CSV table of C-alpha atoms in Angstrom, one decimal:
chain,number,residue,atom,x,y,z
A,1313,UNK,CA,0.0,0.0,0.0
A,1314,UNK,CA,1.4,3.4,-1.0
A,1315,UNK,CA,1.6,6.0,1.7
A,1316,UNK,CA,-0.5,8.5,-0.1
A,1317,UNK,CA,-3.4,6.1,-0.5
A,1318,UNK,CA,-4.1,6.2,3.2
A,1319,UNK,CA,-3.2,9.9,3.7
A,1320,UNK,CA,-5.5,11.0,0.9
A,1321,UNK,CA,-8.4,9.2,2.6
A,1322,UNK,CA,-7.8,10.6,6.1
A,1323,UNK,CA,-9.8,13.7,7.0
A,1324,UNK,CA,-8.6,16.2,9.5
A,1325,UNK,CA,-11.0,17.6,12.0
A,1326,UNK,CA,-10.7,20.9,13.8
A,1327,UNK,CA,-10.9,21.4,17.6
A,1328,UNK,CA,-13.9,23.6,16.9
A,1329,UNK,CA,-15.6,20.9,14.8
A,1330,UNK,CA,-15.1,18.5,17.7
A,1331,UNK,CA,-17.0,20.6,20.2
A,1332,UNK,CA,-19.8,21.5,17.8
A,1333,UNK,CA,-20.5,17.9,16.6
A,1334,UNK,CA,-23.3,16.1,18.4
A,1335,UNK,CA,-26.1,13.6,17.6
A,1336,UNK,CA,-28.5,11.0,18.9
A,1337,UNK,CA,-28.6,7.3,18.5
A,1338,UNK,CA,-31.1,4.8,19.9
A,1339,UNK,CA,-32.1,7.0,22.8
A,1340,UNK,CA,-28.5,7.6,23.8
A,1341,UNK,CA,-26.7,10.9,24.2
A,1342,UNK,CA,-23.9,11.0,21.7
A,1343,UNK,CA,-21.0,13.4,22.0
A,1344,UNK,CA,-18.4,13.6,19.4
A,1345,UNK,CA,-17.9,13.4,15.6
A,1346,UNK,CA,-20.2,11.5,13.3
A,1347,UNK,CA,-18.6,8.5,11.7
A,1348,UNK,CA,-19.0,7.6,8.0
A,1349,UNK,CA,-21.7,5.3,6.8
A,1350,UNK,CA,-19.4,2.4,7.4
A,1351,UNK,CA,-20.4,2.7,11.0
A,1352,UNK,CA,-24.0,1.8,10.5
A,1353,UNK,CA,-26.1,-1.0,12.0
A,1354,UNK,CA,-25.2,-4.4,10.5
A,1355,UNK,CA,-26.5,-7.9,10.9
A,1356,UNK,CA,-23.3,-8.7,12.8
A,1357,UNK,CA,-24.4,-6.4,15.6
A,1358,UNK,CA,-24.4,-2.7,16.3
A,1359,UNK,CA,-21.5,-0.6,15.0
A,1360,UNK,CA,-21.7,2.6,17.0
A,1361,UNK,CA,-21.9,5.8,15.1
A,1362,UNK,CA,-20.6,8.1,17.8
A,1363,UNK,CA,-17.0,9.0,18.2
A,1364,UNK,CA,-16.1,9.0,21.9
A,1365,UNK,CA,-18.7,8.9,24.6
A,1366,UNK,CA,-22.1,7.3,25.0
A,1367,UNK,CA,-24.4,7.7,27.9
A,1368,UNK,CA,-27.6,5.6,27.8
A,1369,UNK,CA,-30.9,6.0,29.6
A,1370,UNK,CA,-29.7,3.9,32.4
A,1371,UNK,CA,-26.8,6.2,33.0
A,1372,UNK,CA,-24.3,3.7,31.6
A,1373,UNK,CA,-21.2,5.4,30.2
A,1374,UNK,CA,-19.3,3.9,27.3
A,1375,UNK,CA,-16.0,5.1,26.0
A,1376,UNK,CA,-15.2,4.3,22.3
A,1377,UNK,CA,-11.5,3.7,22.8
A,1378,UNK,CA,-9.5,4.6,19.7
A,1379,UNK,CA,-6.2,3.2,20.7
A,1380,UNK,CA,-5.2,-0.5,20.9
A,1381,UNK,CA,-4.5,-2.0,24.4
A,1382,UNK,CA,-1.3,-4.0,24.3
A,1383,UNK,CA,-0.4,-3.9,28.0
A,1384,UNK,CA,0.6,-0.2,28.1
A,1385,UNK,CA,-2.7,0.8,29.8
A,1386,UNK,CA,-4.8,2.8,27.4
A,1387,UNK,CA,-7.9,0.9,28.6
A,1388,UNK,CA,-7.3,2.7,31.9
A,1389,UNK,CA,-5.8,6.0,31.0
A,1390,UNK,CA,-8.4,6.9,28.3
A,1391,UNK,CA,-11.4,6.3,30.6
A,1392,UNK,CA,-9.7,8.3,33.3
A,1393,UNK,CA,-9.7,11.4,31.0
A,1394,UNK,CA,-13.4,11.0,30.2
A,1395,UNK,CA,-14.5,10.0,33.7
A,1396,UNK,CA,-12.7,13.0,35.2
A,1397,UNK,CA,-14.5,15.6,33.1
A,1398,UNK,CA,-17.8,13.8,32.9
A,1399,UNK,CA,-18.1,13.4,36.6
A,1400,UNK,CA,-18.5,9.7,37.0
A,1401,UNK,CA,-16.4,7.1,38.9
A,1402,UNK,CA,-13.7,5.4,36.7
A,1403,UNK,CA,-15.4,2.0,37.5
A,1404,UNK,CA,-18.6,3.3,35.8
A,1405,UNK,CA,-16.9,3.7,32.3
A,1406,UNK,CA,-17.2,0.7,30.0
A,1407,UNK,CA,-15.0,0.3,26.9
A,1408,UNK,CA,-15.7,-0.5,23.3
A,1409,UNK,CA,-12.9,-0.6,20.8
A,1410,UNK,CA,-13.3,1.9,18.0
A,1411,UNK,CA,-13.8,0.9,14.4
A,1412,UNK,CA,-11.5,2.3,11.7
A,1413,UNK,CA,-12.5,5.9,10.9
A,1414,UNK,CA,-10.8,9.2,10.0
A,1415,UNK,CA,-11.9,10.8,13.3
A,1416,UNK,CA,-9.6,8.5,15.2
A,1417,UNK,CA,-6.4,9.7,13.5
A,1418,UNK,CA,-3.5,10.1,15.8
A,1419,UNK,CA,-2.5,13.7,15.0
A,1420,UNK,CA,1.1,13.0,16.1
A,1421,UNK,CA,1.5,10.0,13.8
A,1422,UNK,CA,-0.8,10.7,10.9
A,1423,UNK,CA,-3.1,7.7,11.1
A,1424,UNK,CA,-5.3,5.7,13.4
A,1425,UNK,CA,-2.1,4.3,15.0
A,1426,UNK,CA,-1.2,3.2,18.5
A,1427,UNK,CA,2.5,3.7,19.0
A,1428,UNK,CA,5.4,6.0,19.9
A,1429,UNK,CA,4.1,6.6,23.4
A,1430,UNK,CA,1.6,9.1,21.9
A,1431,UNK,CA,-1.8,7.8,23.0
A,1432,UNK,CA,-2.4,10.0,26.0
A,1433,UNK,CA,-0.6,13.0,24.6
A,1434,UNK,CA,-2.8,12.9,21.5
A,1435,UNK,CA,-6.0,12.2,23.4
A,1436,UNK,CA,-5.4,14.5,26.3
A,1437,UNK,CA,-7.5,17.4,25.0
A,1438,UNK,CA,-9.9,15.4,22.8
A,1439,UNK,CA,-11.2,13.0,25.4
A,1440,UNK,CA,-11.3,15.5,28.2
A,1441,UNK,CA,-13.4,17.8,26.0
A,1442,UNK,CA,-15.6,14.9,25.1
A,1443,UNK,CA,-16.3,14.3,28.7
A,1444,UNK,CA,-16.7,18.0,29.5
A,1445,UNK,CA,-19.1,18.4,26.6
A,1446,UNK,CA,-21.3,15.5,27.7
A,1447,UNK,CA,-21.3,16.9,31.2
A,1448,UNK,CA,-22.3,20.4,30.0
A,1449,UNK,CA,-25.3,19.1,28.0
A,1450,UNK,CA,-26.5,16.9,30.9
A,1451,UNK,CA,-26.2,19.9,33.3
A,1452,UNK,CA,-28.1,22.1,30.8
A,1453,UNK,CA,-30.8,19.4,30.6
A,1454,UNK,CA,-31.1,19.4,34.4
A,1455,UNK,CA,-31.1,23.2,34.7
A,1456,UNK,CA,-33.8,23.4,32.1
A,1457,UNK,CA,-35.9,20.8,34.0
A,1458,UNK,CA,-35.6,22.8,37.2
A,1459,UNK,CA,-35.8,26.2,35.5
A,1460,UNK,CA,-32.5,27.3,37.2
A,1461,UNK,CA,-29.2,28.5,35.9
A,1462,UNK,CA,-26.7,25.9,34.9
A,1463,UNK,CA,-24.1,27.8,36.9
A,1464,UNK,CA,-26.0,26.8,40.1
A,1465,UNK,CA,-25.5,23.1,39.3
A,1466,UNK,CA,-22.7,20.7,40.1
A,1467,UNK,CA,-22.0,17.0,39.2
A,1468,UNK,CA,-20.6,14.1,41.0
A,1469,UNK,CA,-20.8,10.3,40.6
A,1470,UNK,CA,-23.1,10.6,37.6
A,1471,UNK,CA,-25.6,12.9,39.3
A,1472,UNK,CA,-26.4,16.5,38.6
A,1473,UNK,CA,-27.1,18.5,41.8
A,1474,UNK,CA,-28.6,21.9,42.5
A,1475,UNK,CA,-27.8,24.0,45.5
A,1476,UNK,CA,-31.5,23.6,46.6
A,1477,UNK,CA,-30.9,19.9,47.1
A,1478,UNK,CA,-32.5,18.7,43.9
A,1479,UNK,CA,-30.8,15.8,42.2
A,1480,UNK,CA,-31.1,14.0,38.9
A,1481,UNK,CA,-29.1,11.0,37.7
A,1482,UNK,CA,-27.5,11.2,34.2
A,1483,UNK,CA,-29.8,8.4,32.9
A,1484,UNK,CA,-32.9,10.4,33.8
A,1485,UNK,CA,-31.6,13.3,31.8
A,1486,UNK,CA,-30.5,11.5,28.6
A,1487,UNK,CA,-33.8,11.9,26.8
A,1488,UNK,CA,-33.9,15.6,27.2
A,1489,UNK,CA,-30.1,16.1,26.7
A,1490,UNK,CA,-30.1,14.1,23.5
A,1491,UNK,CA,-32.3,16.9,21.9
A,1492,UNK,CA,-30.1,19.7,23.0
A,1493,UNK,CA,-27.2,21.3,21.2
A,1494,UNK,CA,-23.7,20.7,22.6
A,1495,UNK,CA,-21.8,23.9,23.5
A,1496,UNK,CA,-19.2,25.3,21.2
A,1497,UNK,CA,-16.8,25.8,24.1
A,1498,UNK,CA,-16.4,23.8,27.2
A,1499,UNK,CA,-14.7,24.5,30.5
A,1500,UNK,CA,-12.3,21.8,31.6
A,1501,UNK,CA,-11.8,21.1,35.3
A,1502,UNK,CA,-9.0,22.8,37.1
A,1503,UNK,CA,-6.1,20.5,38.0
A,1504,UNK,CA,-6.7,21.2,41.7
A,1505,UNK,CA,-10.1,19.7,41.4
A,1506,UNK,CA,-9.0,16.4,39.8
A,1507,UNK,CA,-10.0,13.3,41.6
A,1508,UNK,CA,-9.1,10.7,38.9
A,1509,UNK,CA,-6.3,12.1,36.7
A,1510,UNK,CA,-3.0,11.8,38.4
A,1511,UNK,CA,-4.2,9.4,41.0
A,1512,UNK,CA,-3.0,5.8,41.1
A,1513,UNK,CA,-5.9,3.7,39.9
A,1514,UNK,CA,-6.1,-0.1,39.4
A,1515,UNK,CA,-5.9,-1.3,35.8
A,1516,UNK,CA,-9.4,-1.7,34.3
A,1517,UNK,CA,-8.4,-4.7,32.1
A,1518,UNK,CA,-6.6,-6.6,34.9
A,1519,UNK,CA,-9.6,-8.7,36.1
A,1520,UNK,CA,-10.5,-9.9,32.6
A,1521,UNK,CA,-6.9,-11.0,32.0
A,1522,UNK,CA,-6.5,-12.7,35.4
A,1523,UNK,CA,-9.7,-14.7,34.9
A,1524,UNK,CA,-9.0,-15.5,31.3
A,1525,UNK,CA,-11.9,-13.6,29.9
A,1526,UNK,CA,-10.0,-11.1,27.8
A,1527,UNK,CA,-10.1,-11.9,24.1
A,1528,UNK,CA,-6.8,-11.6,22.2
A,1529,UNK,CA,-6.6,-12.1,18.5
A,1530,UNK,CA,-5.3,-15.7,18.9
A,1531,UNK,CA,-8.5,-16.5,20.8
A,1532,UNK,CA,-10.9,-15.6,18.0
A,1533,UNK,CA,-13.1,-18.4,16.8
A,1534,UNK,CA,-15.7,-18.3,14.0
A,1535,UNK,CA,-18.2,-21.0,12.9
A,1536,UNK,CA,-16.6,-23.1,10.1
A,1537,UNK,CA,-13.3,-21.3,10.4
A,1538,UNK,CA,-10.2,-22.7,8.8
A,1539,UNK,CA,-6.7,-22.1,10.2
A,1540,UNK,CA,-3.9,-21.1,8.0
A,1541,UNK,CA,-0.2,-21.9,8.8
A,1542,UNK,CA,2.2,-19.9,6.6
A,1543,UNK,CA,5.7,-20.6,5.4
A,1544,UNK,CA,7.6,-17.5,4.3
A,1545,UNK,CA,11.0,-16.8,2.9
A,1546,UNK,CA,13.8,-17.0,5.5
A,1547,UNK,CA,14.9,-13.6,4.4
A,1548,UNK,CA,12.7,-10.4,4.0
A,1549,UNK,CA,12.1,-9.8,0.3
A,1550,UNK,CA,12.4,-13.4,-0.6
A,1551,UNK,CA,10.1,-15.1,-3.1
A,1552,UNK,CA,8.9,-18.6,-3.9
A,1553,UNK,CA,10.7,-20.1,-7.0
A,1554,UNK,CA,8.7,-23.3,-6.9
A,1555,UNK,CA,7.1,-25.7,-4.5
A,1556,UNK,CA,5.8,-29.2,-4.2
A,1557,UNK,CA,2.7,-29.5,-2.0
A,1558,UNK,CA,2.0,-33.2,-2.6
A,1559,UNK,CA,3.1,-34.3,0.9
A,1560,UNK,CA,1.3,-31.4,2.5
A,1561,UNK,CA,-2.0,-32.3,0.8
A,1562,UNK,CA,-1.5,-35.9,1.9
A,1563,UNK,CA,-1.8,-34.9,5.5
A,1564,UNK,CA,-5.2,-35.9,6.8
A,1565,UNK,CA,-7.3,-32.8,7.5
A,1566,UNK,CA,-5.5,-30.4,5.2
A,1567,UNK,CA,-8.1,-28.6,3.2
A,1568,UNK,CA,-6.1,-26.5,0.8
A,1569,UNK,CA,-2.6,-25.2,-0.1
A,1570,UNK,CA,-2.6,-21.6,-1.4
A,1571,UNK,CA,0.3,-19.6,-2.7
A,1572,UNK,CA,0.2,-15.9,-1.6
A,1573,UNK,CA,2.5,-13.1,-2.7
A,1574,UNK,CA,5.0,-13.6,0.1
A,1575,UNK,CA,4.7,-17.3,0.9
A,1576,UNK,CA,2.5,-20.4,1.0
A,1577,UNK,CA,-0.5,-21.0,3.3
A,1578,UNK,CA,-1.7,-24.4,4.3
A,1579,UNK,CA,-5.3,-24.4,5.5
A,1580,UNK,CA,-6.9,-26.9,7.8
A,1581,UNK,CA,-9.5,-27.2,10.5
A,1582,UNK,CA,-7.0,-26.6,13.3
A,1583,UNK,CA,-3.5,-25.3,13.8
A,1584,UNK,CA,-1.7,-28.5,14.4
A,1585,UNK,CA,-2.9,-30.1,11.2
A,1586,UNK,CA,-2.1,-26.9,9.3
A,1587,UNK,CA,1.4,-26.8,10.8
A,1588,UNK,CA,2.0,-30.5,10.0
A,1589,UNK,CA,1.0,-29.8,6.4
A,1590,UNK,CA,3.2,-26.7,6.3
A,1591,UNK,CA,6.2,-28.6,7.6
A,1592,UNK,CA,5.7,-31.2,4.8
A,1593,UNK,CA,6.0,-28.5,2.0
A,1594,UNK,CA,9.0,-28.6,-0.2
A,1595,UNK,CA,9.9,-25.0,-1.2
A,1596,UNK,CA,12.7,-23.5,-3.3
A,1597,UNK,CA,13.3,-19.8,-2.4
A,1598,UNK,CA,14.9,-16.9,-4.1
A,1599,UNK,CA,16.1,-14.9,-1.1
A,1600,UNK,CA,16.4,-11.7,-3.2
A,1601,UNK,CA,18.5,-8.6,-2.4
A,1602,UNK,CA,18.8,-9.4,1.3
A,1603,UNK,CA,20.2,-12.9,0.9
A,1604,UNK,CA,23.5,-11.9,2.5
A,1605,UNK,CA,22.2,-9.5,5.1
A,1606,UNK,CA,23.4,-10.3,8.6
A,1607,UNK,CA,24.4,-8.5,11.8
A,1608,UNK,CA,27.8,-7.8,10.3
A,1609,UNK,CA,26.4,-6.3,7.2
A,1610,UNK,CA,24.0,-4.1,9.2
A,1611,UNK,CA,26.9,-2.9,11.4
A,1612,UNK,CA,28.9,-2.0,8.3
A,1613,UNK,CA,26.0,0.0,7.0
A,1614,UNK,CA,25.6,1.8,10.2
A,1615,UNK,CA,29.3,2.7,10.5
A,1616,UNK,CA,29.2,4.0,7.0
A,1617,UNK,CA,26.2,6.1,7.7
A,1618,UNK,CA,27.7,7.5,10.9
A,1619,UNK,CA,30.5,9.2,9.1
A,1620,UNK,CA,28.3,10.7,6.5
A,1621,UNK,CA,26.7,14.1,6.9
A,1622,UNK,CA,23.1,13.7,8.0
A,1623,UNK,CA,20.1,15.9,8.6
A,1624,UNK,CA,20.3,18.2,11.6
A,1625,UNK,CA,17.1,17.7,13.6
A,1626,UNK,CA,17.9,20.2,16.3
A,1627,UNK,CA,20.9,22.3,17.3
A,1628,UNK,CA,21.2,24.1,20.6
A,1629,UNK,CA,24.3,26.0,21.8
A,1630,UNK,CA,27.9,25.2,20.9
A,1631,UNK,CA,28.3,21.8,22.6
A,1632,UNK,CA,30.2,20.1,19.8
A,1633,UNK,CA,32.7,22.9,19.4
A,1634,UNK,CA,33.2,23.1,23.2
A,1635,UNK,CA,33.9,19.4,23.3
A,1636,UNK,CA,36.6,19.8,20.6
A,1637,UNK,CA,38.3,22.3,22.9
A,1638,UNK,CA,38.2,20.1,26.0
A,1639,UNK,CA,41.5,19.5,27.8
A,1640,UNK,CA,40.7,15.8,28.2
A,1641,UNK,CA,38.4,13.5,26.3
A,1642,UNK,CA,36.7,10.2,27.0
A,1643,UNK,CA,35.6,8.1,24.1
A,1644,UNK,CA,33.4,5.0,24.3
A,1645,UNK,CA,31.5,2.9,21.7
A,1646,UNK,CA,28.3,1.1,22.5
A,1647,UNK,CA,26.6,-1.4,20.3
A,1648,UNK,CA,23.1,-2.8,20.4
A,1649,UNK,CA,22.0,-5.8,18.3
A,1650,UNK,CA,19.3,-5.5,15.6
A,1651,UNK,CA,16.3,-6.8,17.6
A,1652,UNK,CA,13.1,-8.4,16.4
A,1653,UNK,CA,9.9,-7.0,17.9
A,1654,UNK,CA,8.8,-10.5,18.9
A,1655,UNK,CA,5.5,-10.5,20.8
A,1656,UNK,CA,4.3,-13.0,23.3
A,1657,UNK,CA,1.1,-13.4,21.3
A,1658,UNK,CA,2.0,-14.7,17.9
A,1659,UNK,CA,1.1,-12.5,14.9
A,1660,UNK,CA,-2.4,-13.6,13.8
A,1661,UNK,CA,-5.5,-12.3,12.2
A,1662,UNK,CA,-9.0,-13.6,11.3
A,1663,UNK,CA,-10.7,-12.6,8.0
A,1664,UNK,CA,-14.4,-13.2,7.4
A,1665,UNK,CA,-16.7,-12.3,4.6
A,1666,UNK,CA,-20.3,-11.4,5.5
A,1667,UNK,CA,-22.9,-10.1,3.0
A,1668,UNK,CA,-20.3,-8.6,0.7
A,1669,UNK,CA,-18.3,-7.1,3.5
A,1670,UNK,CA,-14.8,-8.2,4.8
A,1671,UNK,CA,-14.4,-8.2,8.5
A,1672,UNK,CA,-10.9,-8.3,9.9
A,1673,UNK,CA,-10.4,-9.2,13.6
A,1674,UNK,CA,-7.1,-9.3,15.4
A,1675,UNK,CA,-4.4,-7.6,17.4
A,1676,UNK,CA,-4.0,-4.5,15.2
A,1677,UNK,CA,-2.0,-1.3,16.0
A,1678,UNK,CA,-2.8,0.5,12.7
A,1679,UNK,CA,-6.5,0.3,11.9
A,1680,UNK,CA,-6.8,2.5,8.9
A,1681,UNK,CA,-3.7,1.0,7.4
A,1682,UNK,CA,-5.3,-2.4,7.8
A,1683,UNK,CA,-8.6,-1.3,6.3
A,1684,UNK,CA,-7.0,0.3,3.2
A,1685,UNK,CA,-4.3,-2.4,2.8
A,1686,UNK,CA,-6.8,-5.2,2.9
A,1687,UNK,CA,-9.2,-3.4,0.6
A,1688,UNK,CA,-6.4,-2.9,-2.0
A,1689,UNK,CA,-5.3,-6.5,-1.7
A,1690,UNK,CA,-8.7,-8.0,-2.3
A,1691,UNK,CA,-10.0,-5.3,-4.6
A,1692,UNK,CA,-12.8,-4.2,-2.4
A,1693,UNK,CA,-13.9,-0.6,-1.6
A,1694,UNK,CA,-12.4,0.4,1.8
A,1695,UNK,CA,-15.9,1.2,3.1
A,1696,UNK,CA,-16.7,-2.5,2.8
A,1697,UNK,CA,-13.7,-3.5,5.0
A,1698,UNK,CA,-14.3,-3.4,8.8
A,1699,UNK,CA,-11.6,-3.6,11.4
A,1700,UNK,CA,-12.3,-5.2,14.8
A,1701,UNK,CA,-9.4,-4.8,17.3
A,1702,UNK,CA,-8.9,-7.3,20.1
A,1703,UNK,CA,-6.5,-7.1,23.0
A,1704,UNK,CA,-2.9,-7.3,21.8
A,1705,UNK,CA,-0.5,-9.7,23.5
A,1706,UNK,CA,2.3,-7.3,23.0
A,1707,UNK,CA,2.8,-5.0,20.1
A,1708,UNK,CA,6.2,-3.2,20.1
A,1709,UNK,CA,5.5,-1.9,16.6
A,1710,UNK,CA,5.4,-5.3,15.0
A,1711,UNK,CA,1.6,-5.2,14.9
A,1712,UNK,CA,1.8,-1.8,13.1
A,1713,UNK,CA,2.7,-3.8,10.1
A,1714,UNK,CA,0.0,-4.8,7.6
A,1715,UNK,CA,1.4,-8.1,6.3
A,1716,UNK,CA,-0.7,-10.4,8.6
A,1717,UNK,CA,-4.0,-8.7,7.9
A,1718,UNK,CA,-3.4,-8.8,4.2
A,1719,UNK,CA,-2.3,-12.5,4.4
A,1720,UNK,CA,-5.5,-13.4,6.2
């Protein structure tokens, strides 16, 4: 997938546009941007059409989390931002993983990407404003009900209170609030009033992982699903010259052997049969331009690059010149190996076709890249490709890559 293919599709949204956008869905108060038609109701279940926060008539709060949880804690930090401004306990916020949509772009990285320690920095204002906007509308609904000024109302634990002693829970206000316009500007809480942000809180996702309820990509099971085990070139950039699949097909339970652009897939009803068939393949490889690449070659490339003039990213003061004038100098050389971003959860992905749509489910760090990459690979419109992100058993940037979604 060419870089411009994704970037041309991504739409930027202004801070003002975020505050102004509001809508209603199924009796729920919806605060945030509207998503494209790809986020409509489908036979597979509801695909929410709000961007960030949903409050239903029972007062339940849902955060549509737009960053992948891979152990770094976004399923806790993101709800903290919303809960603080909305005025609800952290434990009251439930999480749904966001679909692929332009609104979820990471402005620091240029796509719907989880990486680079940017999640909280990118979401800091967005999610706090989402919570504050929802709070403002709910307060306005209560004030209108009581015929008082909104300035006379406060919130705590999902309840709007008036100085007269009147109280209304958020759920009781949703019907009225969903018909009201969100404010163009919101007031964020002062740091001195924070009760959630900056306070040590238990991880929200810990219980589901301790009790084995959390679903990682490798846990996904679909009716009639086949499992593919892939053999790929031992060197990046390598290609299949020829292969003999007779022994693989002879393995009891192997359903098919399929050549894909970067390898060969053996399909069976379970992993062990598929792996047995894969191990029986006879493949001749052309290892391509990286055939002789090893640690020594990489080190030589780095040493050559280190003596060439590079781009200056930042220059402060006269440090280099001062060091050249130093009376004594200490020189040391440190080396780090070229490391693989090997994750505890193996790279995996599930692809399913439903009513002319392709649904991709797995441990994905780059949702829009996956959407457009898969669409290009199978010649489908991107709006017909839906991304469903599970928990990631480690990411480290490896699951930013698009190879495994396209292979699936």
